[in-house]
């Protein structure tokens, strides 16, 4: 994605955030629960995490229709032509919002790329509970090209994403990418995948680990060596330690802040609730 391109993430797009220049600590406040995830999305053209499954597909399509109406598409100027890119999961494809977004994107030929991470599971629900025809083939019925890519092949993912973004910026319309991958871990810390899937399936995918594959690919071609890898590993450990520390040190927000961003303007209902809550808190003897 170029600087001017706008990303519309779900909740798994930490890598996209990193590439767009978002400080990971901004994302972690929401996961620790000290804020509602409100970073300035215009700073890095990285929209807020969207937990309502599939909703970001509509946001991206609407934004892309805006780009089109501003004339920032198909001019041939690499600093001006702009695309939107939205990310969702296999489960997301069953949502109404997802399907509405594809209809609008196709009929308006909006400069948007849909990136479906098919990790085979929507919490405990497998692919065959989400669709009978895979997402990349369903794209055809909406009227936009669909492509399935090996989602564990970094270089292939980069190639199809670049091509789709170029197409969008060039004014040739939307593309749907289905990245065929697997969710190695649990859905969340409250999920136990051993209750609904077999270990053999997980082992099969472990052998296709995208980081291992990339490492081997670069080593074999002599692009990198063990020393370089050790350096990257050390850098990653340092970053992880720094993030854990920053996360633990995040101050707890004042209670009244949870009412602060519900509406842009003052709102009588929110003011009443905030006052009631303040009175309730004042009823305690200690902090
Ligand atoms: C509209 C809506 N319905 C239900 C949920 C609860 N929920 C959270 S994650 C999830 C599964 C999503 O699966 P998928 O789209 O495949 O994404 P993945 O987590 O596998 O990347 C569900 C049902 C939600 N967040 N929003
Ligand atoms: Mg999934």
Short mmCIF file of C-alpha atoms and ligand atoms in Angstrom, two decimals:
data_model
loop_
_atom_site.label_atom_id
_atom_site.label_comp_id
_atom_site.label_asym_id
_atom_site.label_seq_id
_atom_site.Cartn_x
_atom_site.Cartn_y
_atom_site.Cartn_z
CA UNK A 1 0.00 0.00 0.00
CA UNK A 2 1.19 3.52 -0.76
CA UNK A 3 1.07 6.31 1.82
CA UNK A 4 -2.15 7.75 0.35
CA UNK A 5 -3.92 4.36 0.27
CA UNK A 6 -6.37 3.79 3.13
CA UNK A 7 -6.52 0.52 5.11
CA UNK A 8 -9.77 -0.67 6.72
CA UNK A 9 -8.79 -3.39 9.19
CA UNK A 10 -10.80 -5.95 11.12
CA UNK A 11 -9.00 -6.93 14.32
CA UNK A 12 -6.15 -9.10 12.98
CA UNK A 13 -4.29 -6.48 10.96
CA UNK A 14 -1.34 -5.81 13.29
CA UNK A 15 1.03 -6.46 10.37
CA UNK A 16 -0.80 -3.98 8.15
CA UNK A 17 -0.69 -1.42 10.97
CA UNK A 18 3.05 -1.97 11.30
CA UNK A 19 3.57 -1.46 7.55
CA UNK A 20 1.42 1.70 7.62
CA UNK A 21 3.63 3.12 10.38
CA UNK A 22 1.18 2.81 13.30
CA UNK A 23 2.89 2.48 16.69
CA UNK A 24 1.80 -1.00 17.95
CA UNK A 25 1.29 0.43 21.42
CA UNK A 26 -1.66 2.42 20.01
CA UNK A 27 -3.37 -0.87 19.17
CA UNK A 28 -2.65 -2.51 22.51
CA UNK A 29 -4.53 0.05 24.60
CA UNK A 30 -7.75 -1.36 23.22
CA UNK A 31 -6.71 -4.96 23.91
CA UNK A 32 -5.73 -4.06 27.46
CA UNK A 33 -9.04 -2.28 27.84
CA UNK A 34 -7.77 1.19 28.79
CA UNK A 35 -9.34 2.79 25.72
CA UNK A 36 -11.94 2.01 23.07
CA UNK A 37 -9.42 1.86 20.26
CA UNK A 38 -9.62 5.49 19.26
CA UNK A 39 -6.43 6.42 17.47
CA UNK A 40 -6.27 9.14 14.82
CA UNK A 41 -6.96 7.08 11.72
CA UNK A 42 -5.96 9.90 9.37
CA UNK A 43 -2.42 10.01 10.77
CA UNK A 44 -1.39 6.84 8.90
CA UNK A 45 -4.48 6.20 6.76
CA UNK A 46 -5.22 3.22 8.97
CA UNK A 47 -8.84 3.10 10.06
CA UNK A 48 -9.99 1.97 13.53
CA UNK A 49 -10.10 -1.75 14.26
CA UNK A 50 -13.60 -2.97 13.48
CA UNK A 51 -14.85 -5.76 15.71
CA UNK A 52 -18.30 -5.83 14.11
CA UNK A 53 -17.49 -8.59 11.62
CA UNK A 54 -17.46 -7.49 7.98
CA UNK A 55 -18.56 -3.90 8.63
CA UNK A 56 -15.24 -2.46 7.42
CA UNK A 57 -15.97 -3.75 3.91
CA UNK A 58 -18.71 -1.13 3.63
CA UNK A 59 -16.49 1.58 5.13
CA UNK A 60 -13.80 0.83 2.57
CA UNK A 61 -16.25 0.75 -0.34
CA UNK A 62 -17.79 4.07 0.68
CA UNK A 63 -14.34 5.60 1.07
CA UNK A 64 -13.29 4.22 -2.33
CA UNK A 65 -16.42 5.73 -3.94
CA UNK A 66 -15.31 9.05 -2.41
CA UNK A 67 -11.81 8.66 -3.91
CA UNK A 68 -13.47 8.10 -7.28
CA UNK A 69 -15.63 11.20 -6.96
CA UNK A 70 -12.57 13.27 -5.97
CA UNK A 71 -10.98 12.17 -9.24
CA UNK A 72 -8.01 10.56 -7.46
CA UNK A 73 -8.05 7.47 -9.61
CA UNK A 74 -6.67 6.66 -13.05
CA UNK A 75 -4.76 9.97 -13.46
CA UNK A 76 -1.42 8.19 -13.90
CA UNK A 77 0.13 10.28 -11.10
CA UNK A 78 1.63 7.74 -8.61
CA UNK A 79 1.32 10.23 -5.73
CA UNK A 80 -2.31 10.99 -6.47
CA UNK A 81 -4.01 7.78 -7.54
CA UNK A 82 -5.44 6.15 -4.43
CA UNK A 83 -7.00 2.85 -3.37
CA UNK A 84 -8.77 1.56 -0.28
CA UNK A 85 -8.08 -1.92 1.05
CA UNK A 86 -10.32 -3.84 3.44
CA UNK A 87 -9.48 -6.97 5.41
CA UNK A 88 -11.81 -9.62 6.80
CA UNK A 89 -11.97 -13.34 7.56
CA UNK A 90 -13.75 -16.35 6.06
CA UNK A 91 -16.54 -15.88 8.59
CA UNK A 92 -16.84 -12.25 7.51
CA UNK A 93 -17.93 -13.36 4.03
CA UNK A 94 -21.25 -14.61 5.47
CA UNK A 95 -22.17 -11.16 6.81
CA UNK A 96 -24.71 -8.96 5.05
CA UNK A 97 -22.31 -6.00 5.12
CA UNK A 98 -19.71 -7.96 3.17
CA UNK A 99 -22.17 -8.88 0.43
CA UNK A 100 -23.60 -5.36 0.20
CA UNK A 101 -20.09 -3.96 -0.08
CA UNK A 102 -19.25 -6.25 -2.99
CA UNK A 103 -22.42 -5.22 -4.84
CA UNK A 104 -21.65 -1.50 -4.44
CA UNK A 105 -17.96 -1.92 -5.28
CA UNK A 106 -18.73 -3.85 -8.46
CA UNK A 107 -21.48 -1.61 -9.84
CA UNK A 108 -19.50 1.58 -9.12
CA UNK A 109 -16.12 0.04 -10.09
CA UNK A 110 -14.74 1.60 -6.90
CA UNK A 111 -10.97 1.55 -6.30
CA UNK A 112 -11.05 -0.99 -3.48
CA UNK A 113 -9.28 -4.27 -2.76
CA UNK A 114 -10.97 -6.84 -0.51
CA UNK A 115 -8.55 -9.12 1.27
CA UNK A 116 -10.23 -12.20 2.76
CA UNK A 117 -8.02 -14.13 5.13
CA UNK A 118 -9.47 -17.60 4.87
CA UNK A 119 -7.92 -19.18 7.96
CA UNK A 120 -10.50 -22.00 7.81
CA UNK A 121 -12.22 -21.10 11.07
CA UNK A 122 -14.66 -18.51 12.37
CA UNK A 123 -14.09 -19.27 16.05
CA UNK A 124 -15.40 -22.91 16.15
CA UNK A 125 -17.24 -22.80 12.81
CA UNK A 126 -15.42 -24.36 9.84
CA UNK A 127 -15.44 -23.13 6.23
CA UNK A 128 -18.41 -25.30 5.24
CA UNK A 129 -20.59 -23.36 7.68
CA UNK A 130 -19.65 -20.05 5.95
CA UNK A 131 -20.01 -20.89 2.23
CA UNK A 132 -20.49 -23.67 -0.31
CA UNK A 133 -18.60 -21.81 -3.07
CA UNK A 134 -15.25 -20.34 -1.97
CA UNK A 135 -15.00 -16.53 -1.70
CA UNK A 136 -12.68 -16.06 -4.70
CA UNK A 137 -15.22 -17.82 -6.95
CA UNK A 138 -18.21 -16.01 -5.46
CA UNK A 139 -16.58 -12.72 -6.52
CA UNK A 140 -17.52 -13.63 -10.10
CA UNK A 141 -21.22 -13.51 -9.26
CA UNK A 142 -20.85 -9.99 -7.88
CA UNK A 143 -18.99 -8.88 -10.99
CA UNK A 144 -15.44 -8.41 -9.78
CA UNK A 145 -12.36 -10.55 -10.31
CA UNK A 146 -11.54 -12.99 -7.52
CA UNK A 147 -8.15 -14.59 -6.98
CA UNK A 148 -7.08 -17.23 -4.50
CA UNK A 149 -3.50 -17.00 -3.30
CA UNK A 150 -1.44 -19.26 -1.04
CA UNK A 151 -1.78 -17.16 2.10
CA UNK A 152 1.33 -18.77 3.59
CA UNK A 153 3.48 -17.59 0.68
CA UNK A 154 4.66 -14.07 1.52
CA UNK A 155 5.94 -13.27 -1.97
CA UNK A 156 2.77 -14.50 -3.70
CA UNK A 157 0.60 -12.44 -1.31
CA UNK A 158 2.69 -9.37 -2.06
CA UNK A 159 2.45 -9.94 -5.82
CA UNK A 160 -1.35 -10.33 -5.96
CA UNK A 161 -1.89 -7.43 -3.53
CA UNK A 162 0.33 -5.14 -5.60
CA UNK A 163 -1.42 -6.10 -8.82
CA UNK A 164 -4.89 -5.58 -7.29
CA UNK A 165 -3.92 -2.20 -5.80
CA UNK A 166 -2.43 -1.06 -9.11
CA UNK A 167 -5.64 -2.08 -10.85
CA UNK A 168 -7.75 -0.13 -8.34
CA UNK A 169 -5.58 3.01 -8.53
CA UNK A 170 -5.52 2.79 -12.31
CA UNK A 171 -9.32 3.04 -12.44
CA UNK A 172 -9.92 -0.57 -13.46
CA UNK A 173 -12.12 -1.41 -10.47
CA UNK A 174 -12.19 -3.65 -7.41
CA UNK A 175 -10.56 -7.05 -6.82
CA UNK A 176 -11.22 -9.73 -4.23
CA UNK A 177 -8.25 -11.68 -2.90
CA UNK A 178 -8.76 -14.87 -0.92
CA UNK A 179 -5.61 -15.70 1.03
CA UNK A 180 -5.79 -19.42 1.77
CA UNK A 181 -4.23 -19.91 5.19
CA UNK A 182 -4.85 -21.40 8.61
CA UNK A 183 -5.43 -20.16 12.15
CA UNK A 184 -2.71 -21.97 14.11
CA UNK A 185 -3.75 -20.81 17.56
CA UNK A 186 -7.02 -20.40 19.43
CA UNK A 187 -9.46 -17.73 18.26
CA UNK A 188 -9.00 -15.80 21.49
CA UNK A 189 -7.65 -16.51 24.97
CA UNK A 190 -11.14 -17.76 25.96
CA UNK A 191 -11.34 -20.30 23.10
CA UNK A 192 -10.23 -23.96 23.29
CA UNK A 193 -9.78 -25.28 19.72
CA UNK A 194 -9.04 -28.86 20.92
CA UNK A 195 -12.83 -29.10 21.47
CA UNK A 196 -13.66 -28.78 17.75
CA UNK A 197 -10.68 -29.65 15.54
CA UNK A 198 -8.09 -32.39 15.24
CA UNK A 199 -4.38 -31.91 15.92
CA UNK A 200 -3.35 -33.60 12.65
CA UNK A 201 -4.90 -30.75 10.71
CA UNK A 202 -2.92 -28.21 12.71
CA UNK A 203 0.31 -30.20 12.19
CA UNK A 204 -0.28 -30.27 8.45
CA UNK A 205 -0.38 -26.48 8.38
CA UNK A 206 2.53 -26.09 10.77
CA UNK A 207 4.69 -27.60 8.03
CA UNK A 208 3.64 -24.69 5.79
CA UNK A 209 4.64 -21.98 8.27
CA UNK A 210 5.07 -18.82 6.17
CA UNK A 211 7.96 -17.43 8.23
CA UNK A 212 9.92 -20.70 8.03
CA UNK A 213 9.29 -20.86 4.29
CA UNK A 214 10.44 -17.27 3.74
CA UNK A 215 13.52 -17.83 5.89
CA UNK A 216 14.47 -20.99 3.95
CA UNK A 217 13.82 -19.28 0.62
CA UNK A 218 16.11 -16.35 1.45
CA UNK A 219 18.80 -18.58 3.02
CA UNK A 220 18.90 -20.91 0.01
CA UNK A 221 19.40 -17.99 -2.31
CA UNK A 222 22.12 -16.52 -0.12
CA UNK A 223 20.16 -13.29 0.40
CA UNK A 224 20.50 -13.62 4.18
CA UNK A 225 22.63 -15.69 6.57
CA UNK A 226 22.30 -17.05 10.11
CA UNK A 227 23.91 -13.97 11.60
CA UNK A 228 21.32 -11.74 9.94
CA UNK A 229 18.53 -13.95 11.27
CA UNK A 230 19.98 -13.81 14.78
CA UNK A 231 19.98 -10.01 14.50
CA UNK A 232 16.31 -9.94 13.45
CA UNK A 233 15.39 -12.36 16.26
CA UNK A 234 17.12 -10.11 18.80
CA UNK A 235 15.39 -7.03 17.39
CA UNK A 236 12.02 -8.80 17.60
CA UNK A 237 12.62 -9.88 21.22
CA UNK A 238 13.57 -6.32 22.18
CA UNK A 239 10.46 -4.93 20.51
CA UNK A 240 8.25 -7.52 22.23
CA UNK A 241 9.80 -6.72 25.63
CA UNK A 242 9.32 -2.99 25.05
CA UNK A 243 5.69 -3.51 24.06
CA UNK A 244 4.94 -5.70 27.09
CA UNK A 245 6.51 -3.10 29.35
CA UNK A 246 4.60 -0.20 27.75
CA UNK A 247 1.39 -2.20 27.95
CA UNK A 248 1.82 -2.93 31.65
CA UNK A 249 2.67 0.71 32.34
CA UNK A 250 -0.41 2.14 30.64
CA UNK A 251 -2.23 4.29 33.17
CA UNK A 252 -5.82 3.37 34.00
CA UNK A 253 -8.02 6.05 32.45
CA UNK A 254 -10.27 8.26 34.59
CA UNK A 255 -13.80 6.80 34.77
CA UNK A 256 -15.43 9.80 33.09
CA UNK A 257 -13.42 9.15 29.94
CA UNK A 258 -15.70 6.27 28.90
CA UNK A 259 -18.43 8.84 28.22
CA UNK A 260 -16.15 11.28 26.40
CA UNK A 261 -16.20 10.01 22.82
CA UNK A 262 -19.70 8.53 22.46
CA UNK A 263 -20.85 11.60 20.49
CA UNK A 264 -18.87 14.37 18.80
CA UNK A 265 -21.14 17.03 20.42
CA UNK A 266 -22.48 17.16 23.99
CA UNK A 267 -25.49 14.87 24.37
CA UNK A 268 -28.10 15.12 27.18
CA UNK A 269 -28.41 11.34 27.71
CA UNK A 270 -24.64 10.88 27.97
CA UNK A 271 -24.40 13.88 30.33
CA UNK A 272 -27.07 12.34 32.59
CA UNK A 273 -25.37 8.93 32.59
CA UNK A 274 -21.97 10.51 33.31
CA UNK A 275 -23.47 12.47 36.23
CA UNK A 276 -25.19 9.36 37.64
CA UNK A 277 -21.98 7.38 37.36
CA UNK A 278 -19.94 10.15 39.05
CA UNK A 279 -22.47 10.24 41.93
CA UNK A 280 -22.24 6.45 42.26
CA UNK A 281 -18.44 6.57 42.38
CA UNK A 282 -18.55 9.37 44.95
CA UNK A 283 -20.56 7.02 47.21
CA UNK A 284 -17.44 4.95 48.00
CA UNK A 285 -15.26 5.78 51.01
CA UNK A 286 -11.98 4.89 49.30
CA UNK A 287 -10.59 5.25 45.76
C1 LIG B 1 -21.48 -8.92 13.62
C2 LIG B 1 -20.73 -9.82 14.55
N1 LIG B 1 -21.20 -11.03 14.86
C3 LIG B 1 -20.52 -11.84 15.70
C4 LIG B 1 -19.34 -11.43 16.27
C5 LIG B 1 -18.58 -12.33 17.22
N2 LIG B 1 -17.37 -12.80 16.55
C6 LIG B 1 -16.15 -12.26 16.82
S1 LIG B 1 -14.93 -12.96 15.89
C7 LIG B 1 -16.02 -14.00 15.11
C8 LIG B 1 -15.54 -14.97 14.07
C9 LIG B 1 -14.99 -14.30 12.85
O1 LIG B 1 -14.41 -15.26 12.01
P1 LIG B 1 -13.60 -14.85 10.73
O2 LIG B 1 -14.32 -13.79 9.98
O3 LIG B 1 -13.27 -16.09 10.00
O4 LIG B 1 -12.29 -14.13 11.32
P2 LIG B 1 -11.03 -14.78 12.08
O5 LIG B 1 -11.16 -14.41 13.53
O6 LIG B 1 -11.03 -16.25 11.84
O7 LIG B 1 -9.84 -14.11 11.47
C10 LIG B 1 -17.32 -13.81 15.61
C11 LIG B 1 -18.50 -14.57 15.15
C12 LIG B 1 -18.89 -10.12 15.95
N3 LIG B 1 -17.75 -9.63 16.45
N4 LIG B 1 -19.59 -9.34 15.09
MG1 LIG B 2 -11.50 -17.16 10.01
#
